[in-house]
Amino acid sequence: MTITRRGFLSASAALAAMPALTGRALGAAPLPREADIVVIGAGAAGIAAARRVAAAGRKVIVIEADSRIGGRCVTDASSFEVPFDRGARWLHNPDSNPLLKLGRAAGLDVAPVTLGQKIRIGRRFARAGETEEFLAALVRANRAIDEVSRGRLDVSCASALPKDLGDWAATAEFVLGASAFGKDLKDLSAMDKAHAQDRSALIACRQGVGTLIAKLGEALPVSLSTPATRVMWSNRDVAVETQSGKITARAAIVTVSSNVLTNDAIKFTPDFPKRQLDAATKLSLGSYDHIALQLPGNPTGLARDELLIEQSSSTRTAMMLANVGGSSLCVIDVAGSFGRDLSAQGEPAMVAFAKEWLTKLFGSETAAMVKKTAVTRWNAAPYVLGAMSAAVPGALLSRRVLTEPIGNVFLAGEATHETMWGTVDGAWDSGERAADAALRKIGALKDDTVEAPARPARSNRRAPRR
Ligand SMILES: Cc1cc2nc3c(=O)[nH]c(=O)nc-3n(C[C@H](O)[C@H](O)[C@H](O)COP(=O)(O)OP(=O)(O)OC[C@H]3O[C@@H](n4cnc5c(N)ncnc54)[C@H](O)[C@@H]3O)c2cc1C
């Protein structure tokens, strides 16, 4: 049976109710010495922040450690017949997502997408009754997590799980935990999960989400391959040190991941406040990786852009997006503690697991048809160090703490968003909000400008599921 439109993605969320220089050009030019606002990181949050500062007519400079724009949004356009998004591949909330319009205005094919969804039980697809049973288990698990989140203590999602999920217990754990947020349910705060906004309505960009973010950043002054090494901050101004020189600015927006923040890769003078450091530690990144396989001839019999999970008995499982955009590209995702251990073993072990998984579900002939492969290992990416932030039990308030200004330094990035953490949308929104806060701090934005209808407060329009 094919799961209906409100399949496991929605069931798992349901019932809880300027200027001109391009990045490359600036990379070759000497680093500017001054700006009104300096942005650290050219991922979705940094690009959103910089566009907003530039739109306010203020001088902005973005410094990016990596040699490209996009951070966790990166599209490999050459390995397969269709673009392969190595990081994020979907956006959310077609009704309110500004990236949809921006992407279209940039000439890209950005549109809402509905995915088919199927479950495999050993060598066969789940029957209608079994699928119903699974969806019911998912809904009950979600409801239990939601109920426990209304208590006084912020406990783990796993502690709330009903004990009678039977054969579907491990699958429900995978779908609600690792595959959604990069962490197992035992490592996830029930309160934080209950605040997550519904993420079941998806948007796809045919050219890739990485292409989209790079395109939106291409007119900004981005200095690539320029890691920030130190931020000197006060209530009046900031200075950011890099190996190519120092930039002084009136404010800074720091968008690096929570793991990069806690890894001490960027020194702060005075020290990064302990309160925010603790918050970032509690919002550490989970593990999520793609194993991309070219599988010609569609031996799985799955439809275009169809998601597949299996009835599993342990965390050693995966999810597959089959026949991406009607091509022979199939992407197997591994996540959570199992995904972390597997990716630590390296690329050959990841490809071997993918083939073993395909053999278990479709037979060795299918696994033997794999041609080209490509693998991501985000935990080892030095300027990110993981996939997406997920709050540990007890960390509910941490996201808000992380948005508190540190003198004239403002933190942004997916981890700082209270309802859309772990997403490109959340990162984008957080960047815009940090830019507004920084502009206001330097006197470049009056409060009534923020209230203007041109930019409604997206976070207010999206009520948390609770
Ligand atoms: C495999 C995977 C799949 C995902 N799938 C989805 C999805 O389908 N939909 C979705 O919405 N989200 C998804 N996400 C999450 C999404 O990619 C992130 O939430 C989002 O891209 C984060 O953006 P950001 O700007 O907050 O951080 P980042 O993208 O991490 O940007 C931070 C930038 O800072 C740079 N940086 C780091 N250190 C320094 C330094 N010292 N100096 C200067 N620059 C520095 C980094 O290089 C990086 O470019 C996925 C993530 C992964 C890993």
Coordinates of C-alpha atoms and ligand atoms in Angstrom, one line a residue:
M1 CA 0.0 0.0 0.0
T2 CA 1.2 3.5 -0.8
I3 CA 0.8 5.7 2.2
T4 CA -1.6 8.6 1.5
R5 CA -0.7 12.2 1.4
R6 CA -0.8 12.5 5.1
G7 CA 1.6 9.7 5.4
F8 CA 4.4 9.1 7.9
L9 CA 5.9 12.5 7.4
S10 CA 2.7 14.2 8.4
A11 CA 1.5 11.6 10.8
S12 CA 4.8 12.1 12.7
A13 CA 4.0 15.7 13.0
A14 CA 0.2 15.5 13.4
L15 CA -2.1 15.5 16.2
A16 CA 0.0 17.5 18.5
A17 CA -1.5 19.5 17.0
M18 CA 24.7 46.5 -2.6
P19 CA 26.6 45.8 -3.9
A20 CA 28.2 43.9 -6.5
L21 CA 31.2 41.9 -5.7
T22 CA 30.6 38.2 -5.9
G23 CA 32.0 35.8 -3.3
R24 CA 34.7 34.7 -5.7
A25 CA 35.7 38.2 -6.7
L26 CA 36.0 39.3 -3.1
G27 CA 38.0 36.2 -2.3
A28 CA 40.6 37.4 -4.8
A29 CA 40.5 41.0 -3.6
P30 CA 42.0 42.3 -0.3
L31 CA 39.7 41.8 2.6
P32 CA 37.9 45.1 3.4
R33 CA 39.0 46.6 6.8
E34 CA 35.6 48.0 7.8
A35 CA 31.9 47.4 7.6
D36 CA 28.8 48.4 9.4
I37 CA 28.0 44.8 10.1
V38 CA 30.2 41.8 9.6
V39 CA 28.5 38.4 9.1
I40 CA 30.4 35.2 10.0
G41 CA 29.3 32.2 7.9
A42 CA 27.7 32.1 4.5
G43 CA 25.1 29.4 5.1
A44 CA 21.3 30.1 4.8
A45 CA 21.3 32.2 8.0
G46 CA 24.4 34.3 7.0
I47 CA 23.1 35.0 3.5
A48 CA 19.6 36.0 4.8
A49 CA 21.3 38.3 7.3
A50 CA 23.6 39.9 4.8
R51 CA 20.8 40.5 2.2
R52 CA 18.8 42.2 4.9
V53 CA 21.7 44.5 6.0
A54 CA 22.5 45.3 2.3
A55 CA 18.8 46.1 1.7
A56 CA 18.9 48.5 4.6
G57 CA 21.7 50.3 2.7
R58 CA 24.4 49.4 5.2
K59 CA 27.8 48.1 4.4
V60 CA 28.0 44.4 5.1
I61 CA 30.8 41.9 4.6
V62 CA 30.4 38.1 5.0
I63 CA 33.3 36.0 5.9
E64 CA 33.1 32.3 5.2
A65 CA 35.6 29.6 6.2
D66 CA 34.8 27.3 3.4
S67 CA 35.5 27.8 -0.3
R68 CA 31.9 28.1 -1.3
I69 CA 28.6 29.7 -0.2
G70 CA 25.8 27.5 1.4
G71 CA 27.1 25.8 4.5
R72 CA 24.8 22.8 5.0
C73 CA 23.1 23.6 1.7
V74 CA 25.3 22.3 -1.0
T75 CA 24.4 20.8 -4.4
D76 CA 26.6 18.4 -6.3
A77 CA 25.6 19.1 -9.9
S78 CA 28.1 16.8 -11.6
S79 CA 28.2 13.3 -10.1
F80 CA 24.7 12.1 -11.2
E81 CA 22.3 12.9 -14.0
V82 CA 20.3 15.1 -11.6
P83 CA 21.5 17.5 -8.9
F84 CA 22.4 15.7 -5.6
D85 CA 21.8 17.8 -2.6
R86 CA 24.5 16.7 -0.1
G87 CA 22.8 18.6 2.8
A88 CA 19.3 20.0 2.9
R89 CA 17.1 19.0 0.0
W90 CA 13.7 20.3 0.9
L91 CA 12.2 23.6 2.2
H92 CA 9.0 23.7 4.2
N93 CA 5.8 25.7 4.5
P94 CA 5.0 26.6 0.9
D95 CA 2.3 29.1 2.1
S96 CA 4.7 31.3 4.0
N97 CA 8.3 30.5 2.9
P98 CA 10.0 33.6 1.4
L99 CA 12.6 31.3 -0.3
L100 CA 9.9 30.1 -2.7
K101 CA 9.4 33.5 -4.2
L102 CA 13.1 34.4 -4.0
G103 CA 14.1 31.2 -5.7
R104 CA 11.6 31.8 -8.5
A105 CA 12.7 35.4 -8.9
A106 CA 16.3 34.0 -9.3
G107 CA 15.1 31.9 -12.2
L108 CA 15.0 28.5 -10.4
D109 CA 12.3 25.9 -10.5
V110 CA 11.0 26.0 -6.9
A111 CA 7.7 24.4 -6.2
P112 CA 5.7 22.5 -3.5
V113 CA 6.2 18.7 -3.7
T114 CA 4.3 15.7 -2.5
L115 CA 6.3 12.5 -1.9
G116 CA 5.0 9.0 -2.2
Q117 CA 5.8 6.9 0.9
K118 CA 6.0 3.2 1.3
I119 CA 7.0 0.7 4.0
R120 CA 8.9 -2.6 3.3
I121 CA 8.5 -5.6 5.6
G122 CA 11.4 -7.9 4.7
R123 CA 11.1 -8.6 0.9
R124 CA 7.5 -7.3 0.5
F125 CA 5.7 -4.0 0.8
A126 CA 3.4 -3.5 3.8
R127 CA -0.2 -4.3 3.3
A128 CA -2.9 -1.7 3.8
G129 CA -3.8 -2.9 7.3
E130 CA -0.1 -3.0 8.4
T131 CA 0.4 0.5 7.1
E132 CA -2.6 1.7 9.1
E133 CA -1.3 0.0 12.2
F134 CA 2.0 1.7 11.8
L135 CA 0.5 5.2 11.3
A136 CA -1.7 4.6 14.4
A137 CA 1.5 3.6 16.4
L138 CA 3.1 6.8 15.2
V139 CA 0.2 9.0 16.2
R140 CA 0.0 7.3 19.6
A141 CA 3.8 7.8 20.1
N142 CA 3.5 11.4 19.1
R143 CA 0.6 12.1 21.4
A144 CA 2.4 10.5 24.3
I145 CA 5.5 12.7 23.7
D146 CA 3.2 15.7 23.5
E147 CA 1.5 14.9 26.7
V148 CA 4.7 14.4 28.6
S149 CA 6.0 17.7 27.2
R150 CA 3.2 19.5 29.1
G151 CA 4.6 18.3 32.4
R152 CA 6.9 20.3 34.7
L153 CA 10.1 18.4 33.8
D154 CA 11.6 18.3 30.4
V155 CA 12.3 14.6 29.9
S156 CA 13.5 12.6 26.9
C157 CA 11.0 11.7 24.1
A158 CA 11.9 8.0 24.6
S159 CA 10.7 8.0 28.2
A160 CA 7.2 8.9 27.0
L161 CA 6.9 6.2 24.4
P162 CA 4.0 3.8 24.9
K163 CA 5.2 0.3 25.7
D164 CA 2.8 -1.5 23.4
L165 CA 4.0 -0.3 20.0
G166 CA 4.8 -4.0 19.2
D167 CA 6.5 -4.7 15.9
W168 CA 6.5 -1.0 15.1
A169 CA 8.3 0.3 18.1
A170 CA 11.8 0.6 16.5
T171 CA 10.4 2.0 13.2
A172 CA 8.4 4.7 15.1
E173 CA 11.5 5.6 17.1
F174 CA 13.5 6.0 13.8
V175 CA 10.8 8.0 12.1
L176 CA 10.1 10.3 15.0
G177 CA 13.7 10.7 16.2
A178 CA 16.8 10.0 14.1
S179 CA 15.2 10.4 10.6
A180 CA 13.5 13.6 11.6
F181 CA 16.0 15.3 13.9
G182 CA 19.3 13.4 13.6
K183 CA 19.2 12.2 17.2
D184 CA 17.6 9.1 18.8
L185 CA 14.5 9.8 20.9
K186 CA 16.4 9.1 24.2
D187 CA 18.7 12.1 23.3
L188 CA 15.8 14.4 22.4
S189 CA 14.0 16.9 24.7
A190 CA 10.2 16.2 24.7
M191 CA 9.4 19.8 25.2
D192 CA 11.6 21.0 22.3
K193 CA 10.1 18.4 20.0
A194 CA 6.6 19.5 20.9
H195 CA 7.5 23.0 19.9
A196 CA 8.7 22.0 16.5
Q197 CA 6.4 23.3 13.8
D198 CA 4.8 20.8 11.4
R199 CA 7.4 20.1 8.7
S200 CA 5.3 17.9 6.4
A201 CA 4.5 20.4 3.6
L202 CA 7.6 20.4 1.4
I203 CA 9.1 22.5 -1.3
A204 CA 11.7 21.3 -3.8
C205 CA 14.1 23.2 -6.0
R206 CA 14.9 21.2 -9.2
Q207 CA 18.4 22.7 -9.4
G208 CA 19.0 21.9 -5.7
V209 CA 18.7 23.7 -2.4
G210 CA 22.4 24.4 -2.4
T211 CA 22.2 26.0 -5.8
L212 CA 19.3 28.2 -4.4
I213 CA 21.2 29.5 -1.4
A214 CA 24.4 30.1 -3.5
K215 CA 22.4 32.0 -6.0
L216 CA 20.8 34.2 -3.3
G217 CA 24.2 35.0 -2.0
E218 CA 26.0 35.6 -5.3
A219 CA 25.6 39.4 -5.3
L220 CA 26.8 39.8 -1.8
P221 CA 30.4 40.7 -0.7
V222 CA 31.4 37.3 0.6
S223 CA 35.0 36.5 1.4
L224 CA 35.5 32.8 0.9
S225 CA 38.1 30.6 2.5
T226 CA 38.4 33.2 5.3
P227 CA 37.8 31.5 8.7
A228 CA 37.1 33.9 11.6
T229 CA 39.6 33.1 14.3
R230 CA 38.7 35.7 16.9
V231 CA 35.8 38.0 17.7
M232 CA 36.6 41.0 20.0
W233 CA 33.4 42.4 21.2
S234 CA 32.0 45.2 23.3
N235 CA 28.7 47.1 23.6
R236 CA 30.0 49.7 21.1
D237 CA 31.7 47.8 18.3
V238 CA 33.4 44.5 17.2
A239 CA 36.5 43.4 15.5
V240 CA 36.8 40.1 13.7
E241 CA 40.2 38.6 13.1
T242 CA 41.0 36.3 10.2
Q243 CA 44.3 35.1 8.6
S244 CA 43.8 37.7 5.9
G245 CA 43.4 40.6 8.4
K246 CA 41.1 42.2 10.8
I247 CA 37.7 43.8 10.1
T248 CA 36.2 46.3 12.4
A249 CA 32.4 46.8 12.4
R250 CA 29.7 48.3 14.5
A251 CA 28.1 44.9 15.0
A252 CA 28.6 41.2 14.1
I253 CA 26.2 38.4 13.3
V254 CA 27.7 34.9 14.0
T255 CA 25.9 32.1 12.2
V256 CA 28.2 29.1 12.7
S257 CA 26.7 25.8 13.9
S258 CA 26.3 25.1 17.6
N259 CA 29.1 22.5 17.4
V260 CA 31.5 25.0 15.8
L261 CA 30.6 27.4 18.6
T262 CA 31.4 24.9 21.4
N263 CA 34.5 23.6 19.6
D264 CA 36.3 26.8 20.4
A265 CA 37.3 27.3 16.8
I266 CA 36.5 31.0 17.1
K267 CA 38.0 32.7 20.2
F268 CA 36.1 35.5 21.8
T269 CA 37.5 38.4 23.7
P270 CA 36.1 38.8 26.3
D271 CA 35.3 35.1 26.6
F272 CA 32.1 33.8 25.1
P273 CA 29.6 34.0 28.0
K274 CA 29.1 30.7 29.9
R275 CA 25.3 31.0 29.7
Q276 CA 25.3 30.9 25.9
L277 CA 28.1 28.3 25.8
D278 CA 26.0 26.0 27.9
A279 CA 23.0 26.6 25.7
A280 CA 25.0 25.8 22.6
T281 CA 26.2 22.6 24.2
K282 CA 22.7 21.5 24.9
L283 CA 21.8 22.2 21.3
S284 CA 24.5 20.0 19.8
L285 CA 24.2 18.7 16.3
G286 CA 22.7 15.3 15.6
S287 CA 24.0 13.0 12.8
Y288 CA 22.4 12.8 9.4
D289 CA 24.1 11.6 6.2
H290 CA 23.2 10.7 2.6
I291 CA 24.5 7.7 0.7
A292 CA 23.7 8.4 -2.9
L293 CA 23.5 5.5 -5.3
Q294 CA 23.0 5.4 -9.1
L295 CA 20.6 2.5 -9.5
P296 CA 19.7 2.2 -13.2
G297 CA 16.6 0.3 -14.4
N298 CA 14.6 1.0 -11.3
P299 CA 15.0 -2.5 -9.8
T300 CA 13.1 -1.5 -6.6
G301 CA 10.0 -0.7 -8.5
L302 CA 9.5 2.4 -6.5
A303 CA 7.9 5.5 -8.0
R304 CA 9.6 8.9 -8.8
D305 CA 10.5 10.7 -5.5
E306 CA 9.1 8.0 -3.3
L307 CA 10.3 7.6 0.3
L308 CA 10.8 4.1 1.7
I309 CA 11.3 2.9 5.2
E310 CA 11.4 -0.6 6.6
Q311 CA 9.8 -2.3 9.5
S312 CA 12.9 -2.5 11.6
S313 CA 13.7 -4.2 14.8
S314 CA 16.6 -1.9 15.8
T315 CA 18.2 1.5 15.1
R316 CA 20.3 -0.1 12.4
T317 CA 18.0 1.1 9.7
A318 CA 17.6 3.8 7.0
M319 CA 15.3 5.7 4.8
M320 CA 15.5 5.9 1.0
L321 CA 14.4 8.5 -1.4
A322 CA 14.0 6.6 -4.7
N323 CA 14.3 7.8 -8.3
V324 CA 15.1 11.4 -7.5
G325 CA 13.3 13.7 -10.0
G326 CA 12.6 10.6 -12.2
S327 CA 16.2 9.7 -12.5
S328 CA 18.2 6.6 -11.4
L329 CA 19.5 8.4 -8.3
C330 CA 18.4 6.8 -5.1
V331 CA 19.5 8.4 -1.8
I332 CA 19.7 6.3 1.4
D333 CA 19.8 8.3 4.6
V334 CA 21.4 7.1 7.9
A335 CA 21.0 9.1 11.1
G336 CA 21.1 9.2 14.9
S337 CA 23.5 7.1 16.9
F338 CA 23.7 4.4 14.3
G339 CA 24.3 6.9 11.5
R340 CA 27.0 8.6 13.6
D341 CA 28.9 5.3 14.3
L342 CA 28.5 4.3 10.6
S343 CA 29.8 7.5 9.2
A344 CA 32.8 7.4 11.6
Q345 CA 33.8 4.1 9.9
G346 CA 34.1 6.0 6.6
E347 CA 32.8 5.9 3.1
P348 CA 33.4 2.2 2.2
A349 CA 31.5 1.1 5.3
M350 CA 28.6 3.4 4.5
V351 CA 28.3 2.1 0.9
A352 CA 28.6 -1.5 2.2
F353 CA 25.7 -0.8 4.6
A354 CA 23.6 0.7 1.9
K355 CA 24.1 -2.4 -0.3
E356 CA 23.4 -4.7 2.6
W357 CA 20.2 -2.8 3.3
L358 CA 19.1 -3.1 -0.3
T359 CA 19.9 -6.8 -0.4
K360 CA 17.8 -7.4 2.7
L361 CA 14.8 -5.5 1.2
F362 CA 15.1 -6.2 -2.5
G363 CA 17.6 -9.0 -3.0
S364 CA 21.2 -9.1 -4.0
E365 CA 20.5 -8.6 -7.7
T366 CA 19.2 -5.1 -6.8
A367 CA 22.3 -4.3 -4.7
A368 CA 24.5 -5.6 -7.6
M369 CA 23.0 -3.0 -9.9
V370 CA 24.5 -0.1 -8.0
K371 CA 26.8 1.9 -10.3
K372 CA 28.2 5.2 -9.0
T373 CA 28.1 6.2 -5.3
A374 CA 28.7 9.4 -3.3
V375 CA 28.6 9.8 0.4
T376 CA 28.3 12.7 2.9
R377 CA 30.0 12.7 6.3
W378 CA 28.8 15.9 7.9
N379 CA 30.2 15.0 11.4
A380 CA 33.7 15.2 9.8
A381 CA 33.0 18.5 7.9
P382 CA 35.4 20.8 9.8
Y383 CA 33.2 24.0 9.5
V384 CA 30.0 22.4 10.5
L385 CA 30.7 19.2 12.6
G386 CA 27.3 17.6 12.4
A387 CA 23.9 17.8 10.8
M388 CA 21.2 19.8 12.6
S389 CA 20.8 21.0 16.2
A390 CA 18.5 18.9 18.5
A391 CA 18.0 19.8 22.1
V392 CA 18.9 17.3 24.8
P393 CA 16.3 16.7 27.6
G394 CA 16.2 19.7 29.9
A395 CA 17.4 22.2 27.2
L396 CA 14.1 23.8 26.2
L397 CA 15.1 27.4 27.0
S398 CA 18.4 27.1 25.4
R399 CA 17.3 28.3 21.9
R400 CA 16.1 31.5 23.4
V401 CA 19.3 32.0 25.4
L402 CA 21.3 31.6 22.3
T403 CA 19.6 34.6 20.7
E404 CA 20.5 36.9 23.5
P405 CA 23.0 39.5 22.2
I406 CA 26.6 39.4 23.4
G407 CA 27.5 43.1 23.4
N408 CA 27.2 44.0 19.7
V409 CA 27.4 40.4 18.6
F410 CA 24.1 38.6 17.5
L411 CA 23.9 34.9 17.1
A412 CA 21.8 33.4 14.3
G413 CA 21.6 30.0 12.6
E414 CA 19.1 27.1 12.7
A415 CA 19.8 26.3 16.3
T416 CA 18.5 29.7 17.4
H417 CA 15.0 29.2 15.9
E418 CA 12.4 28.2 18.5
T419 CA 10.0 26.3 16.1
M420 CA 11.9 25.6 12.8
W421 CA 15.3 24.6 14.2
G422 CA 17.1 22.1 12.1
T423 CA 15.8 23.6 8.9
V424 CA 16.9 26.0 6.1
D425 CA 13.7 28.0 6.8
G426 CA 14.6 28.4 10.4
A427 CA 18.1 29.4 9.6
W428 CA 16.9 31.9 7.0
D429 CA 14.4 33.5 9.4
S430 CA 16.9 33.6 12.2
G431 CA 19.4 35.4 9.9
E432 CA 16.8 38.0 9.1
R433 CA 15.9 38.5 12.7
A434 CA 19.5 38.8 13.8
A435 CA 20.0 41.4 11.0
D436 CA 17.1 43.4 12.3
A437 CA 18.4 43.3 15.8
A438 CA 21.9 44.3 14.7
L439 CA 20.6 47.1 12.5
R440 CA 18.4 48.4 15.4
K441 CA 21.4 48.3 17.7
I442 CA 23.5 50.5 15.4
G443 CA 20.6 52.8 14.9
A444 CA 19.9 51.8 11.3
L445 CA 16.4 50.5 11.8
K446 CA 13.5 52.1 13.7
D447 CA 11.1 49.7 15.4
D448 CA 8.3 50.8 13.0
T449 CA 10.4 49.7 10.1
V450 CA 10.3 46.1 11.4
E451 CA 6.6 46.2 11.8
A452 CA 6.1 47.3 8.2
P453 CA 4.0 44.9 6.1
A454 CA 6.8 44.3 3.7
R455 CA 8.2 41.8 6.1
P456 CA 5.7 40.2 8.5
A457 CA 7.2 38.4 11.5
R458 CA 7.2 34.8 10.1
S459 CA 7.8 33.3 13.5
N460 CA 4.7 34.9 14.9
R461 CA 2.5 33.6 12.0
R462 CA 3.6 30.1 12.6
A463 CA 2.2 28.9 15.8
P464 CA 4.0 26.0 17.4
R465 CA 2.1 22.7 17.0
R466 CA 1.2 22.7 20.7
Ligands
LIG1 C1 22.3 15.8 5.5 C2 21.4 16.9 5.9 C3 20.1 17.0 5.4 C4 19.3 18.0 5.7 N1 18.1 18.1 5.2 C5 17.3 19.2 5.4 C6 16.1 19.4 4.6 O1 15.8 18.6 3.8 N2 15.4 20.5 4.9 C7 15.8 21.5 5.8 O2 15.1 22.5 6.0 N3 17.0 21.3 6.5 C8 17.7 20.2 6.3 N4 18.9 20.1 6.9 C9 19.3 21.2 7.9 C10 19.8 22.4 7.1 O3 20.8 22.1 6.2 C11 20.4 23.4 8.2 O4 19.5 23.6 9.2 C12 20.7 24.8 7.6 O5 21.3 24.7 6.3 C13 21.7 25.5 8.5 O6 22.0 26.8 8.0 P1 22.9 27.8 9.0 O7 23.1 29.0 8.2 O8 22.2 27.9 10.3 O9 24.2 27.0 9.2 P2 25.4 26.5 8.2 O10 24.8 26.1 6.9 O11 26.2 25.5 9.0 O12 26.2 27.8 8.0 C14 27.2 28.3 8.8 C15 28.4 28.7 7.9 O13 29.4 29.1 8.8 C16 30.7 28.8 8.2 N5 31.7 28.8 9.2 C17 32.0 27.9 10.2 N6 33.1 28.3 11.0 C18 33.4 29.5 10.5 C19 34.5 30.4 10.8 N7 35.3 30.2 11.8 N8 34.6 31.6 10.1 C20 33.7 31.8 9.0 N9 32.8 31.0 8.6 C21 32.6 29.8 9.4 C22 30.4 27.4 7.7 O14 31.4 27.0 6.7 C23 29.0 27.5 7.1 O15 29.0 27.9 5.8 C24 19.8 19.1 6.6 C25 21.1 19.0 7.1 C26 21.9 18.0 6.7 C27 23.3 17.9 7.2

